[in-house]
Structures are given as C-alpha cells and as structure tokens.
C-alpha cells in the first residue's frame, strides 16, 4: 500500500491509482480551485487568438471576424498566417529548406535551450505522432520500462502507445481534476526502476498544470531515467525551463499556442539522449533518430513534408516574437500578470 491512498493494481501494465480517496480541493499553481481550472486555463489561455490583441489589429482583419474557436487547438489563426500558405514550394526547394532550418532554430530559441545540447525534430502529423515517435524511439528495446504519470486523457494516451508497442510500463493514474502528486511519484520511484518517465505539462482535457519541475528535480535524486514532457497545450504560452526541469524530450504541435495550422508536430530533444537511442525505434516512419539525421544532413524530410503548413508556421513564429515571445503570449492569455514600466506586477487579470 502506498501513501495517501495510492495503490498498485497488477494488470498487463501495472497501474498505480493515486488519490482516489477523500481529498481536500487545494489551490493549483495559479491559485485556482479545480472547478475554475477549465474556465481560466483552457477557455482563456487556449483561445488566446479569439481575443483581439487591440482594436487596431481587429479592425485590420488580422483575426477572424466570424467564428471564434474556443478549443485547445486548432486555434484561430491570423490572416497573415493564412496568407503565408498561398505560395507553392517543393520539398527540395531552397526556400523551403531554409524555412525548415529557420523553424528548427527558432523553436530551440522559444524553448530557451542551447543548440549544442538540444535539437529540434519536426515530424509530419499531429501531436500524437510526435508522442509515439518519442515513446517508440527512445525506450530501450532491452530492459526498457516507462513510468507514465497521467491525470487525464492525454496522459492515458501515452499508456496506450506503450501498449501498442508492447513496451513495459507502469501507469500512475491521478484524478482528472487534480495535479500529479509528487509524493506519489516518489513512492513509485522507490518501489521500481524505470528507464523513462513521462508527464503532461498542461493536461489538455482539463487545463490542469502539472508540477513538471518538481518531478524533474525528484528524478535527479532517484534515477537517471529519460524525462519526457508532453507540452502540447502549453509550449509557446506557458513558460517552462527545460534545463532546470531536466527535460530530455518535449513535444508540441504547430496548431497550439504558437497559433499555426495543423499538419506537423515537433520534438525538442536532448542531443546526447537522442543519438544514444539509435537503433531502438520500433517503426520506420516514427524513427526519431533517422528523422533528425536526415534533416541535419541535407535539411530535408525523409518523406513528403506539409510544405504549406510549415510556411504558415514560420509566419506564426514571427508573430509570436512580435508579441513578446512566450511571456507576451502568456500575458495575453492571463497566465502572467502584466508589469508596469518599473517591472511591478499589475493585478488586473
């Protein structure tokens, strides 16, 4: 029996049910009770492009004048992002290759990581494609075991991916309305040995933000396991220090907080960890190392890339920078209070 009512239930994949007993509804990282999480985290933050930046931009038609999307993604996109798709380029055109290079470099800049230590690997397909690429490529074929921390549908998706590839894993399941609890993770690490640990930064199905940094610090104390973060619905709008958190792999997609068009996803990967996993991939299309090697060698995808979507994403990255980067977008979403000209926080959220 684990602490705080958490317990192991042995099935095909071992499952830890955490916190299924009586609970006191405590405040989350932003001082919001679980009943308010969806309103403030999902409706305000995910639909950031639904809220006009200012009257002038709205009058210029940069944002949609019709239907507003209040979803975790796809989001409303600017007129200029849409217009970027009006040009046709082949996958081997110099202009397109330069676009891919720009995107890879700029995403490392957004992540705040050193290009000598990390690399960016874009992949055709939705965010789940990148999730599967990381899991199927970076878990050792011999002796690999994943600790899956899940408090919603997208954490559970990682478990499904592990099952599909017959990868040994332990599912540590938390209630959907609660954060992953560090003390339960610690107990799991004491009871078993893992080569990989996965967590969702912002659980898309609820908006709950998980303690990625606390879990990362815990891993440093107990294990050298590879740390994988699904930042699908947070990257680009909720600050996360990958280095401080010890994150080895971070995944997101074009159509989330950076406000691009659906069609590709990307992995920010620790170079050493990535290339040490060469030969572990269980698939051809999702082979993360081969995808990266191909891009590094000639700037090209191994298979047909979504050219128009990537052109749009380059423009979306430019607009992210114009808005003030991650902090600027976070302020628009209401996640970070604005500052006055002296750097003092303004409580006008």
PDB file of C-alpha atoms in Angstrom, residues 47-234:
ATOM      1  CA  UNK A  47      -8.385  30.573 -27.105  1.00  0.00           C
ATOM      2  CA  UNK A  48      -5.923  33.419 -26.835  1.00  0.00           C
ATOM      3  CA  UNK A  49      -6.258  34.217 -30.525  1.00  0.00           C
ATOM      4  CA  UNK A  50     -10.015  34.534 -30.109  1.00  0.00           C
ATOM      5  CA  UNK A  51      -9.409  37.636 -28.020  1.00  0.00           C
ATOM      6  CA  UNK A  52      -8.367  40.652 -30.128  1.00  0.00           C
ATOM      7  CA  UNK A  53      -4.947  41.969 -29.179  1.00  0.00           C
ATOM      8  CA  UNK A  54      -6.203  45.503 -29.613  1.00  0.00           C
ATOM      9  CA  UNK A  55      -8.806  47.413 -31.581  1.00  0.00           C
ATOM     10  CA  UNK A  56      -6.474  48.241 -34.464  1.00  0.00           C
ATOM     11  CA  UNK A  57      -5.434  44.664 -35.139  1.00  0.00           C
ATOM     12  CA  UNK A  58      -9.053  43.537 -35.060  1.00  0.00           C
ATOM     13  CA  UNK A  59     -10.090  46.297 -37.486  1.00  0.00           C
ATOM     14  CA  UNK A  60      -7.268  45.343 -39.835  1.00  0.00           C
ATOM     15  CA  UNK A  61      -8.771  41.898 -40.164  1.00  0.00           C
ATOM     16  CA  UNK A  62      -5.745  40.083 -38.760  1.00  0.00           C
ATOM     17  CA  UNK A  63      -8.010  37.884 -36.666  1.00  0.00           C
ATOM     18  CA  UNK A  64     -11.160  36.124 -37.785  1.00  0.00           C
ATOM     19  CA  UNK A  65     -14.223  38.339 -37.967  1.00  0.00           C
ATOM     20  CA  UNK A  66     -16.506  35.307 -37.994  1.00  0.00           C
ATOM     21  CA  UNK A  67     -16.414  32.123 -35.945  1.00  0.00           C
ATOM     22  CA  UNK A  68     -14.243  32.091 -32.845  1.00  0.00           C
ATOM     23  CA  UNK A  69     -12.601  28.857 -31.769  1.00  0.00           C
ATOM     24  CA  UNK A  70     -12.644  28.143 -28.039  1.00  0.00           C
ATOM     25  CA  UNK A  71     -10.759  24.866 -28.235  1.00  0.00           C
ATOM     26  CA  UNK A  72      -7.324  23.634 -27.109  1.00  0.00           C
ATOM     27  CA  UNK A  73      -6.314  23.517 -30.794  1.00  0.00           C
ATOM     28  CA  UNK A  74      -6.680  24.208 -33.640  1.00  0.00           C
ATOM     29  CA  UNK A  75      -6.916  27.859 -32.673  1.00  0.00           C
ATOM     30  CA  UNK A  76      -7.991  30.902 -34.602  1.00  0.00           C
ATOM     31  CA  UNK A  77      -5.154  31.966 -36.880  1.00  0.00           C
ATOM     32  CA  UNK A  78      -4.191  35.378 -38.156  1.00  0.00           C
ATOM     33  CA  UNK A  79      -4.845  36.492 -41.704  1.00  0.00           C
ATOM     34  CA  UNK A  80      -1.105  36.769 -42.347  1.00  0.00           C
ATOM     35  CA  UNK A  81      -0.512  33.177 -41.190  1.00  0.00           C
ATOM     36  CA  UNK A  82      -3.179  32.002 -43.628  1.00  0.00           C
ATOM     37  CA  UNK A  83      -1.738  34.109 -46.434  1.00  0.00           C
ATOM     38  CA  UNK A  84       1.680  32.510 -45.965  1.00  0.00           C
ATOM     39  CA  UNK A  85       0.196  29.289 -47.364  1.00  0.00           C
ATOM     40  CA  UNK A  86      -0.655  30.851 -50.729  1.00  0.00           C
ATOM     41  CA  UNK A  87       2.823  30.113 -52.115  1.00  0.00           C
ATOM     42  CA  UNK A  88       3.741  26.717 -53.576  1.00  0.00           C
ATOM     43  CA  UNK A  89       7.157  25.211 -52.884  1.00  0.00           C
ATOM     44  CA  UNK A  90       8.555  21.769 -53.458  1.00  0.00           C
ATOM     45  CA  UNK A  91      10.075  19.945 -50.515  1.00  0.00           C
ATOM     46  CA  UNK A  92      13.558  20.313 -52.057  1.00  0.00           C
ATOM     47  CA  UNK A  93      13.275  23.993 -52.981  1.00  0.00           C
ATOM     48  CA  UNK A  94      15.986  26.099 -51.367  1.00  0.00           C
ATOM     49  CA  UNK A  95      13.410  28.496 -49.915  1.00  0.00           C
ATOM     50  CA  UNK A  96      11.545  25.669 -48.222  1.00  0.00           C
ATOM     51  CA  UNK A  97      14.729  24.083 -46.867  1.00  0.00           C
ATOM     52  CA  UNK A  98      15.638  27.470 -45.381  1.00  0.00           C
ATOM     53  CA  UNK A  99      12.150  27.655 -43.864  1.00  0.00           C
ATOM     54  CA  UNK A 100      12.634  24.297 -42.144  1.00  0.00           C
ATOM     55  CA  UNK A 101      16.038  25.434 -40.858  1.00  0.00           C
ATOM     56  CA  UNK A 102      14.510  28.651 -39.503  1.00  0.00           C
ATOM     57  CA  UNK A 103      11.724  26.746 -37.746  1.00  0.00           C
ATOM     58  CA  UNK A 104      14.106  24.272 -36.108  1.00  0.00           C
ATOM     59  CA  UNK A 105      16.388  27.036 -34.855  1.00  0.00           C
ATOM     60  CA  UNK A 106      13.586  29.313 -33.716  1.00  0.00           C
ATOM     61  CA  UNK A 107      11.840  26.569 -31.733  1.00  0.00           C
ATOM     62  CA  UNK A 108      15.045  25.966 -29.802  1.00  0.00           C
ATOM     63  CA  UNK A 109      15.103  29.694 -29.088  1.00  0.00           C
ATOM     64  CA  UNK A 110      11.486  29.592 -27.877  1.00  0.00           C
ATOM     65  CA  UNK A 111      12.396  26.622 -25.665  1.00  0.00           C
ATOM     66  CA  UNK A 112      15.334  28.580 -24.254  1.00  0.00           C
ATOM     67  CA  UNK A 113      17.856  25.780 -24.788  1.00  0.00           C
ATOM     68  CA  UNK A 114      21.425  25.615 -26.097  1.00  0.00           C
ATOM     69  CA  UNK A 115      21.552  24.320 -29.714  1.00  0.00           C
ATOM     70  CA  UNK A 116      24.758  22.466 -28.884  1.00  0.00           C
ATOM     71  CA  UNK A 117      22.858  20.455 -26.266  1.00  0.00           C
ATOM     72  CA  UNK A 118      19.392  20.179 -27.832  1.00  0.00           C
ATOM     73  CA  UNK A 119      17.955  19.770 -31.306  1.00  0.00           C
ATOM     74  CA  UNK A 120      14.511  20.182 -32.848  1.00  0.00           C
ATOM     75  CA  UNK A 121      12.989  17.359 -34.872  1.00  0.00           C
ATOM     76  CA  UNK A 122       9.779  18.196 -36.798  1.00  0.00           C
ATOM     77  CA  UNK A 123       7.524  15.336 -37.864  1.00  0.00           C
ATOM     78  CA  UNK A 124       4.624  15.130 -40.274  1.00  0.00           C
ATOM     79  CA  UNK A 125       1.309  14.583 -38.470  1.00  0.00           C
ATOM     80  CA  UNK A 126      -0.495  15.638 -35.312  1.00  0.00           C
ATOM     81  CA  UNK A 127       0.955  15.901 -31.846  1.00  0.00           C
ATOM     82  CA  UNK A 128       0.183  12.273 -31.118  1.00  0.00           C
ATOM     83  CA  UNK A 129       2.559  11.319 -33.939  1.00  0.00           C
ATOM     84  CA  UNK A 130       5.385  13.032 -32.078  1.00  0.00           C
ATOM     85  CA  UNK A 131       4.334  11.384 -28.815  1.00  0.00           C
ATOM     86  CA  UNK A 132       4.513   7.983 -30.467  1.00  0.00           C
ATOM     87  CA  UNK A 133       7.839   8.839 -32.105  1.00  0.00           C
ATOM     88  CA  UNK A 134       9.402   9.630 -28.727  1.00  0.00           C
ATOM     89  CA  UNK A 135       7.995   6.578 -26.957  1.00  0.00           C
ATOM     90  CA  UNK A 136       8.722   4.109 -29.765  1.00  0.00           C
ATOM     91  CA  UNK A 137      12.218   5.528 -30.443  1.00  0.00           C
ATOM     92  CA  UNK A 138      13.692   6.319 -27.030  1.00  0.00           C
ATOM     93  CA  UNK A 139      12.658   3.445 -24.756  1.00  0.00           C
ATOM     94  CA  UNK A 140      15.387   0.763 -24.792  1.00  0.00           C
ATOM     95  CA  UNK A 141      14.387  -2.443 -26.568  1.00  0.00           C
ATOM     96  CA  UNK A 142      16.017  -4.460 -23.785  1.00  0.00           C
ATOM     97  CA  UNK A 143      15.036  -3.658 -20.220  1.00  0.00           C
ATOM     98  CA  UNK A 144      13.071  -0.523 -21.084  1.00  0.00           C
ATOM     99  CA  UNK A 145      10.324   0.467 -18.658  1.00  0.00           C
ATOM    100  CA  UNK A 146       8.228   3.638 -18.605  1.00  0.00           C
ATOM    101  CA  UNK A 147       6.583   5.359 -15.642  1.00  0.00           C
ATOM    102  CA  UNK A 148       3.524   7.075 -17.125  1.00  0.00           C
ATOM    103  CA  UNK A 149       2.103   9.891 -14.967  1.00  0.00           C
ATOM    104  CA  UNK A 150      -1.466  10.533 -16.081  1.00  0.00           C
ATOM    105  CA  UNK A 151      -4.256  12.761 -14.801  1.00  0.00           C
ATOM    106  CA  UNK A 152      -6.356  12.933 -17.965  1.00  0.00           C
ATOM    107  CA  UNK A 153      -6.966  11.631 -21.469  1.00  0.00           C
ATOM    108  CA  UNK A 154      -3.612  12.708 -22.888  1.00  0.00           C
ATOM    109  CA  UNK A 155      -1.559  11.137 -20.144  1.00  0.00           C
ATOM    110  CA  UNK A 156      -3.565   7.973 -20.760  1.00  0.00           C
ATOM    111  CA  UNK A 157      -2.707   8.205 -24.461  1.00  0.00           C
ATOM    112  CA  UNK A 158       0.964   7.631 -23.640  1.00  0.00           C
ATOM    113  CA  UNK A 159      -0.060   4.424 -21.883  1.00  0.00           C
ATOM    114  CA  UNK A 160      -1.983   3.344 -24.984  1.00  0.00           C
ATOM    115  CA  UNK A 161       1.085   3.994 -27.127  1.00  0.00           C
ATOM    116  CA  UNK A 162       3.193   1.851 -24.788  1.00  0.00           C
ATOM    117  CA  UNK A 163       0.653  -0.959 -25.054  1.00  0.00           C
ATOM    118  CA  UNK A 164       0.568  -0.732 -28.859  1.00  0.00           C
ATOM    119  CA  UNK A 165       4.340  -1.239 -28.977  1.00  0.00           C
ATOM    120  CA  UNK A 166       4.364  -3.840 -26.206  1.00  0.00           C
ATOM    121  CA  UNK A 167       6.529  -1.585 -24.034  1.00  0.00           C
ATOM    122  CA  UNK A 168       6.650  -2.427 -20.342  1.00  0.00           C
ATOM    123  CA  UNK A 169       5.226   0.421 -18.292  1.00  0.00           C
ATOM    124  CA  UNK A 170       3.609   1.416 -15.023  1.00  0.00           C
ATOM    125  CA  UNK A 171       0.620   3.745 -15.191  1.00  0.00           C
ATOM    126  CA  UNK A 172       0.384   6.092 -12.217  1.00  0.00           C
ATOM    127  CA  UNK A 173      -3.181   7.404 -12.502  1.00  0.00           C
ATOM    128  CA  UNK A 174      -4.409  10.538 -10.756  1.00  0.00           C
ATOM    129  CA  UNK A 175      -7.916  12.068 -10.716  1.00  0.00           C
ATOM    130  CA  UNK A 176      -8.606  14.270 -13.737  1.00  0.00           C
ATOM    131  CA  UNK A 177      -9.249  17.387 -11.659  1.00  0.00           C
ATOM    132  CA  UNK A 178      -6.006  17.148  -9.678  1.00  0.00           C
ATOM    133  CA  UNK A 179      -2.326  17.692 -10.355  1.00  0.00           C
ATOM    134  CA  UNK A 180       0.181  14.859 -10.438  1.00  0.00           C
ATOM    135  CA  UNK A 181       1.266  14.463  -6.827  1.00  0.00           C
ATOM    136  CA  UNK A 182       4.999  14.447  -6.297  1.00  0.00           C
ATOM    137  CA  UNK A 183       4.871  12.305  -3.155  1.00  0.00           C
ATOM    138  CA  UNK A 184       3.117   9.541  -5.079  1.00  0.00           C
ATOM    139  CA  UNK A 185       5.718   9.743  -7.852  1.00  0.00           C
ATOM    140  CA  UNK A 186       8.454   9.476  -5.237  1.00  0.00           C
ATOM    141  CA  UNK A 187       6.877   6.336  -3.816  1.00  0.00           C
ATOM    142  CA  UNK A 188       6.693   4.789  -7.291  1.00  0.00           C
ATOM    143  CA  UNK A 189      10.386   5.550  -7.884  1.00  0.00           C
ATOM    144  CA  UNK A 190      11.276   3.890  -4.581  1.00  0.00           C
ATOM    145  CA  UNK A 191       9.393   0.729  -5.495  1.00  0.00           C
ATOM    146  CA  UNK A 192      10.598   0.177  -9.057  1.00  0.00           C
ATOM    147  CA  UNK A 193      13.273   1.053 -11.615  1.00  0.00           C
ATOM    148  CA  UNK A 194      12.431   2.985 -14.780  1.00  0.00           C
ATOM    149  CA  UNK A 195      14.359   3.939 -17.913  1.00  0.00           C
ATOM    150  CA  UNK A 196      11.816   6.595 -18.954  1.00  0.00           C
ATOM    151  CA  UNK A 197       9.286   8.838 -17.196  1.00  0.00           C
ATOM    152  CA  UNK A 198       6.512  10.752 -18.957  1.00  0.00           C
ATOM    153  CA  UNK A 199       4.251  13.589 -17.813  1.00  0.00           C
ATOM    154  CA  UNK A 200       1.870  16.088 -19.433  1.00  0.00           C
ATOM    155  CA  UNK A 201       2.689  19.729 -18.675  1.00  0.00           C
ATOM    156  CA  UNK A 202      -0.837  21.069 -19.206  1.00  0.00           C
ATOM    157  CA  UNK A 203      -3.397  18.282 -19.436  1.00  0.00           C
ATOM    158  CA  UNK A 204      -5.434  19.328 -22.469  1.00  0.00           C
ATOM    159  CA  UNK A 205      -8.640  17.639 -21.349  1.00  0.00           C
ATOM    160  CA  UNK A 206      -8.907  19.691 -18.134  1.00  0.00           C
ATOM    161  CA  UNK A 207      -6.356  22.521 -18.197  1.00  0.00           C
ATOM    162  CA  UNK A 208      -4.641  21.258 -15.049  1.00  0.00           C
ATOM    163  CA  UNK A 209      -0.972  22.256 -14.998  1.00  0.00           C
ATOM    164  CA  UNK A 210       1.310  19.577 -13.593  1.00  0.00           C
ATOM    165  CA  UNK A 211       4.463  20.149 -11.472  1.00  0.00           C
ATOM    166  CA  UNK A 212       6.964  19.329 -14.205  1.00  0.00           C
ATOM    167  CA  UNK A 213       9.876  20.996 -12.418  1.00  0.00           C
ATOM    168  CA  UNK A 214       9.202  19.280  -9.072  1.00  0.00           C
ATOM    169  CA  UNK A 215       9.007  15.878 -10.753  1.00  0.00           C
ATOM    170  CA  UNK A 216      12.189  16.635 -12.702  1.00  0.00           C
ATOM    171  CA  UNK A 217      14.085  17.511  -9.521  1.00  0.00           C
ATOM    172  CA  UNK A 218      12.787  14.317  -7.944  1.00  0.00           C
ATOM    173  CA  UNK A 219      14.085  12.250 -10.855  1.00  0.00           C
ATOM    174  CA  UNK A 220      17.544  13.733 -10.426  1.00  0.00           C
ATOM    175  CA  UNK A 221      17.554  12.457  -6.836  1.00  0.00           C
ATOM    176  CA  UNK A 222      16.414   8.928  -7.572  1.00  0.00           C
ATOM    177  CA  UNK A 223      17.275   7.958 -11.137  1.00  0.00           C
ATOM    178  CA  UNK A 224      18.930   8.823 -14.432  1.00  0.00           C
ATOM    179  CA  UNK A 225      15.738   7.972 -16.335  1.00  0.00           C
ATOM    180  CA  UNK A 226      14.951   9.854 -19.522  1.00  0.00           C
ATOM    181  CA  UNK A 227      12.364  12.557 -18.794  1.00  0.00           C
ATOM    182  CA  UNK A 228       9.665  13.135 -21.420  1.00  0.00           C
ATOM    183  CA  UNK A 229       7.198  16.057 -21.254  1.00  0.00           C
ATOM    184  CA  UNK A 230       4.072  16.400 -23.386  1.00  0.00           C
ATOM    185  CA  UNK A 231       3.833  20.193 -23.678  1.00  0.00           C
ATOM    186  CA  UNK A 232       1.285  20.082 -26.472  1.00  0.00           C
ATOM    187  CA  UNK A 233      -1.063  22.646 -24.976  1.00  0.00           C
ATOM    188  CA  UNK A 234       1.458  24.827 -23.160  1.00  0.00           C
TER     189      UNK A 234
END
